[in-house]
Amino acid sequence: MRSLLDIILTPDFAFSAIRVTTPLLFAALGALISDRAGAANIGLEGIMLMAALAGVVFSAYTQSALIGLLGAILIGLLTASMLAYFTLKLKTDVILGGIALNFFANGGTIFVLYYLTGDKGTSASLASMVLPNIHIPVIRNIPILGEIVSGHNVLTYIAILSAIGVWYVLEKTALGLRIRSVGENENAAKSVGVNVMKIRYIALALSGVFAGMGGAFLSMGYVSWFSRGMSAGRGWIALAAEAMGRGTVLGTTLSSVLFGVADALSNTLQLLNIPAELIRILPYVATVVGLLAYAIRETNKRKAKG
Amino acid sequence: MSNNVLELRNIMKVYSNGVVANKNVSFELKEGEIHAVVGENGAGKSTLMKILFGMERPSSGEIIFKGSKVEIENSNKAIDMGIGMVHQHFMLVPSFTVVQNMILGIEPKKGINIDYNKATQMIKELGDKYNLRVDPEMKVKDLSVGMKQKVEILKALLRGAKILILDEPTAVLTPQETEELFVQLMKLKDNGHTIIFISHKLKEVKSICDKVTIIRKGVTYGTYNVADVTQSQISNLMVGRNVVLKYDKSKSEAGKAVLNVKGVSCKGAEGKELLKDIQFTANKGKILGIAGVEGNGQRELINVITGGRRNYDGEVLFNDKNIRSMNVKALRKSGMSYIPEDRMTQGVAASAAISENLAANRYESQEIKSGILMDVKKLSKLANKLVEDYDIVCKSIAQKVESLSGGNIQKVVVARECSIEPDILIAEQPTRGVDVGAAEIIHKEILKLRDRGAAVLLVSADLSEAMELSDALLVMYEGEFVAYIDNPSETTEEELGLYMLGVKKQSREEIRRAVNEF
Ligand SMILES: Nc1ncnc2c1ncn2[C@@H]1O[C@H](COP(=O)(O)OP(=O)(O)O)[C@@H](O)[C@H]1O
Ligand SMILES: [Mg+2]
């Protein structure tokens, strides 16, 4: 037990928690913005996966990490738009559409990977690029704090800025007001001439952009290659984080951090003598516990209302 | 050229499901008048207004606006033309503040931010001008119905509405709120606004409208000066037959107490007392009415009795069994029928067929089954019989309930609940928002049920309904009974009003007469 605390109470651990929170936060923001517009995007998992591959492929062929990132965002945007088109225009059920997207991503990425590299597992043979880490001047030299918050991948900082940005848009701007109105009472929005379809489209497209950045982080920051199924349930965990955060930006961010810590813990504990399988389920157990706590609280609230 | 701002010529509207909501509607609106549109439920009034507001497109016919033919493609176009609408069901976002609701879609901006200072200022000015004051910072979900309606009116005015459509605005208001609304409408009229006022209540039409257009089954039956027609003339045109407003009630003897409520109290989430020591019995062969201004505990009481609420003190006996241990199914099995207030969410499964809704309280009975399977023939025989008995206007029993008009949806509920011969019928606002014709049918069915020996508990905010139907009447005020009236048809509305508003209260002994245990 002593050694466990020793490991957790270190700047290293905090650093790694922030690192693993990054993709969760991106996906959770995607979940949040689409959910607030009343078009829950459950295809985040698949979008992240496709974006992760896109990042590797684009950067490998152009030898530019920036183009890789833009490629990942573009793929995220396009697939989310496709989902929007199917659900908003062609009236497919948004849940079914999301599920289909996830299956498509699973098979599709392996197909493309095999087609390009002849390998069905990883993109190791592609010379893809990684996004740079940023060392924040001054802060980097502060002991402990500097070790924790400086030196992260550029996308980690973008994720934090994105969270602030989403909060700002939702709370302060007309677009945010419209997104929330469409999500809460579509007819009210329609009756004052708000174009419900357009707002939902924008929200879904944005969720694709966030998931795209999340995907890029996985293959161009967290590690430097693509491997099959590498989103590893993060798209789902993100949905849980959004639900637990009750659709607020702050709540969602905190829930993402919570899941990130669980994830980091499972990484760290592997250094100790605990079976790896047991440890790897930690983030998922945390998800279930989190959702349970949320459900109990909601139920109690409803009971209190009578 | 006349001074008609708006003219409709031979409007027809066929919905995609084949329902002909408007067959032939013609209608002229003069600038600055309050023009009533009256008609039974399902006559096509809301449809017509939605056409005017660009939410539905007419299948044929012309709309003439200020002398020239127009197409109103969407609500934005209608808003541009200066038409505003207050919908029958409010179009507000509950978690938004008043300001946010009002500026949605026309947000004033400062940079990329919404300029809330300016918005609040605009709303204050508008509110002052029309004497419609609401706190801009309040969340809409915390507002009373009357306040929400003010927000809706202001919303339309903020968008520059000169013609204001109000779809059944008084259906949800208390008498006092209605009074206030009328004052505001007159003020709007004085300011040069034109108002289309939809209502079932002819008294209201008489009191504030200049013109009245009658619409029946999608066809208009003329426009009259309100001063030139009487209420009963309008009523006759509306329903096409005479409406019996008085019912011939046979005398009936009070039988066994099926429902015995003993000292029920309960508290709300914030510790507010919702029910205080409620005692009464509902006896066979009697209609017991519960009157009162809405929100004085009626809903909580019904919730307790129908098994929806478990945390309360005291006890409720139904056929001598304590209901605390019974779930809804058990309650229904032992003879309780319930017509809930909210017919769309609790009363029916809106997207299920009429026949399925009619059979929903007997799906386990051999009445519609053969062995363990459902018998389609038996089901349709039953449904067709009920449709005929209860005069449900529909094209077929396979039609979805949601495609019916409100009155007919309610008849489906009433048919289902009354036809199983319950020991008690709990009827909660059974004719709310229902036209005179449907209300009459529903009232007669309730009376028939009582004559067949059932107990009826009638909760109604409609005074004439409560007085006319009930054999005895309890008045509720702030969670307790304040009066027991054993000859309701002989009291006056004024007298009841005093109890309802808490001005007068009977003694405990008088109220205790509501308990008749035998
Ligand atoms: N969206 C819709 N789709 C199909 N039928 C509808 C729709 N809205 C209303 N109806 C039908 O049109 C008829 C007229 O309804 P409505 O205009 O709401 O009447 P009113 O407001 O006079 O009660 C009713 O039979 C109703 O069932
Ligand atoms: Mg209507």
GROMACS .gro file of N, CA, C and O and ligand atoms in nm, chain B residues 15-17 19-21 39-48 50 56 88 167-168 402-406, ligand 1:
model
  131
  321TYR      N    1  -5.422   1.708  -4.397
  321TYR     CA    2  -5.294   1.663  -4.339
  321TYR      C    3  -5.245   1.539  -4.413
  321TYR      O    4  -5.322   1.469  -4.477
  322SER      N    5  -5.117   1.512  -4.397
  322SER     CA    6  -5.058   1.400  -4.470
  322SER      C    7  -5.122   1.266  -4.433
  322SER      O    8  -5.118   1.171  -4.509
  323ASN      N    9  -5.184   1.260  -4.316
  323ASN     CA   10  -5.249   1.134  -4.279
  323ASN      C   11  -5.392   1.125  -4.331
  323ASN      O   12  -5.468   1.037  -4.295
  325VAL      N   13  -5.640   1.343  -4.283
  325VAL     CA   14  -5.741   1.417  -4.208
  325VAL      C   15  -5.767   1.551  -4.276
  325VAL      O   16  -5.674   1.626  -4.305
  326VAL      N   17  -5.894   1.578  -4.304
  326VAL     CA   18  -5.928   1.707  -4.362
  326VAL      C   19  -5.962   1.801  -4.246
  326VAL      O   20  -6.071   1.796  -4.191
  327ALA      N   21  -5.867   1.883  -4.210
  327ALA     CA   22  -5.887   1.968  -4.092
  327ALA      C   23  -5.964   2.094  -4.127
  327ALA      O   24  -6.046   2.143  -4.049
  345GLY      N   25  -6.542   2.721  -3.216
  345GLY     CA   26  -6.577   2.595  -3.279
  345GLY      C   27  -6.544   2.483  -3.184
  345GLY      O   28  -6.466   2.499  -3.092
  346GLU      N   29  -6.607   2.367  -3.208
  346GLU     CA   30  -6.583   2.253  -3.122
  346GLU      C   31  -6.438   2.210  -3.132
  346GLU      O   32  -6.367   2.249  -3.224
  347ASN      N   33  -6.399   2.121  -3.042
  347ASN     CA   34  -6.267   2.060  -3.053
  347ASN      C   35  -6.259   1.986  -3.184
  347ASN      O   36  -6.351   1.915  -3.221
  348GLY      N   37  -6.150   2.003  -3.253
  348GLY     CA   38  -6.133   1.932  -3.379
  348GLY      C   39  -6.201   2.000  -3.495
  348GLY      O   40  -6.203   1.948  -3.606
  349ALA      N   41  -6.256   2.119  -3.473
  349ALA     CA   42  -6.322   2.190  -3.582
  349ALA      C   43  -6.220   2.243  -3.682
  349ALA      O   44  -6.253   2.274  -3.796
  350GLY      N   45  -6.096   2.256  -3.637
  350GLY     CA   46  -5.992   2.301  -3.729
  350GLY      C   47  -5.941   2.441  -3.699
  350GLY      O   48  -5.876   2.503  -3.782
  351LYS      N   49  -5.966   2.489  -3.579
  351LYS     CA   50  -5.924   2.625  -3.544
  351LYS      C   51  -5.771   2.636  -3.534
  351LYS      O   52  -5.712   2.724  -3.595
  352SER      N   53  -5.712   2.545  -3.460
  352SER     CA   54  -5.566   2.551  -3.445
  352SER      C   55  -5.498   2.534  -3.579
  352SER      O   56  -5.399   2.602  -3.609
  353THR      N   57  -5.549   2.444  -3.659
  353THR     CA   58  -5.492   2.423  -3.792
  353THR      C   59  -5.495   2.553  -3.871
  353THR      O   60  -5.395   2.593  -3.932
  354LEU      N   61  -5.606   2.620  -3.868
  354LEU     CA   62  -5.621   2.746  -3.941
  354LEU      C   63  -5.518   2.848  -3.893
  354LEU      O   64  -5.455   2.919  -3.971
  356LYS      N   65  -5.237   2.785  -3.746
  356LYS     CA   66  -5.102   2.742  -3.785
  356LYS      C   67  -5.077   2.779  -3.931
  356LYS      O   68  -4.964   2.810  -3.968
  362GLU      N   69  -4.812   2.553  -4.107
  362GLU     CA   70  -4.870   2.453  -4.198
  362GLU      C   71  -4.902   2.526  -4.328
  362GLU      O   72  -4.931   2.646  -4.326
  394GLN      N   73  -5.154   2.727  -2.817
  394GLN     CA   74  -5.236   2.659  -2.717
  394GLN      C   75  -5.146   2.592  -2.613
  394GLN      O   76  -5.172   2.598  -2.495
  473ASP      N   77  -5.438   3.123  -2.923
  473ASP     CA   78  -5.510   2.997  -2.937
  473ASP      C   79  -5.552   2.945  -2.799
  473ASP      O   80  -5.469   2.899  -2.721
  474GLU      N   81  -5.679   2.954  -2.772
  474GLU     CA   82  -5.737   2.914  -2.644
  474GLU      C   83  -5.656   2.963  -2.524
  474GLU      O   84  -5.612   2.883  -2.441
  708GLU      N   85  -5.343   0.987  -3.157
  708GLU     CA   86  -5.293   1.125  -3.166
  708GLU      C   87  -5.349   1.202  -3.285
  708GLU      O   88  -5.344   1.323  -3.289
  709SER      N   89  -5.406   1.129  -3.382
  709SER     CA   90  -5.461   1.199  -3.498
  709SER      C   91  -5.603   1.248  -3.471
  709SER      O   92  -5.663   1.312  -3.555
  710LEU      N   93  -5.658   1.215  -3.355
  710LEU     CA   94  -5.793   1.263  -3.321
  710LEU      C   95  -5.785   1.401  -3.259
  710LEU      O   96  -5.682   1.447  -3.213
  711SER      N   97  -5.899   1.467  -3.255
  711SER     CA   98  -5.903   1.597  -3.187
  711SER      C   99  -5.912   1.572  -3.036
  711SER      O  100  -5.946   1.462  -2.992
  712GLY      N  101  -5.881   1.675  -2.960
  712GLY     CA  102  -5.878   1.662  -2.814
  712GLY      C  103  -6.004   1.600  -2.755
  712GLY      O  104  -5.997   1.511  -2.671
  825LIG     N1  105  -5.039   1.747  -3.735
  825LIG     C1  106  -5.155   1.687  -3.761
  825LIG     N2  107  -5.159   1.579  -3.839
  825LIG     C2  108  -5.276   1.518  -3.867
  825LIG     N3  109  -5.396   1.558  -3.824
  825LIG     C3  110  -5.400   1.666  -3.746
  825LIG     C4  111  -5.280   1.736  -3.710
  825LIG     N4  112  -5.313   1.841  -3.631
  825LIG     C5  113  -5.447   1.836  -3.619
  825LIG     N5  114  -5.501   1.731  -3.687
  825LIG     C6  115  -5.642   1.696  -3.699
  825LIG     O1  116  -5.708   1.803  -3.761
  825LIG     C7  117  -5.835   1.824  -3.704
  825LIG     C8  118  -5.847   1.968  -3.658
  825LIG     O2  119  -5.763   1.986  -3.546
  825LIG     P1  120  -5.736   2.127  -3.480
  825LIG     O3  121  -5.706   2.224  -3.586
  825LIG     O4  122  -5.634   2.107  -3.374
  825LIG     O5  123  -5.876   2.158  -3.416
  825LIG     P2  124  -5.918   2.261  -3.303
  825LIG     O6  125  -5.803   2.351  -3.273
  825LIG     O7  126  -6.035   2.332  -3.360
  825LIG     O8  127  -5.957   2.179  -3.186
  825LIG     C9  128  -5.849   1.723  -3.592
  825LIG     O9  129  -5.925   1.615  -3.641
  825LIG    C10  130  -5.710   1.682  -3.565
  825LIG    O10  131  -5.707   1.549  -3.520
   0.00000   0.00000   0.00000
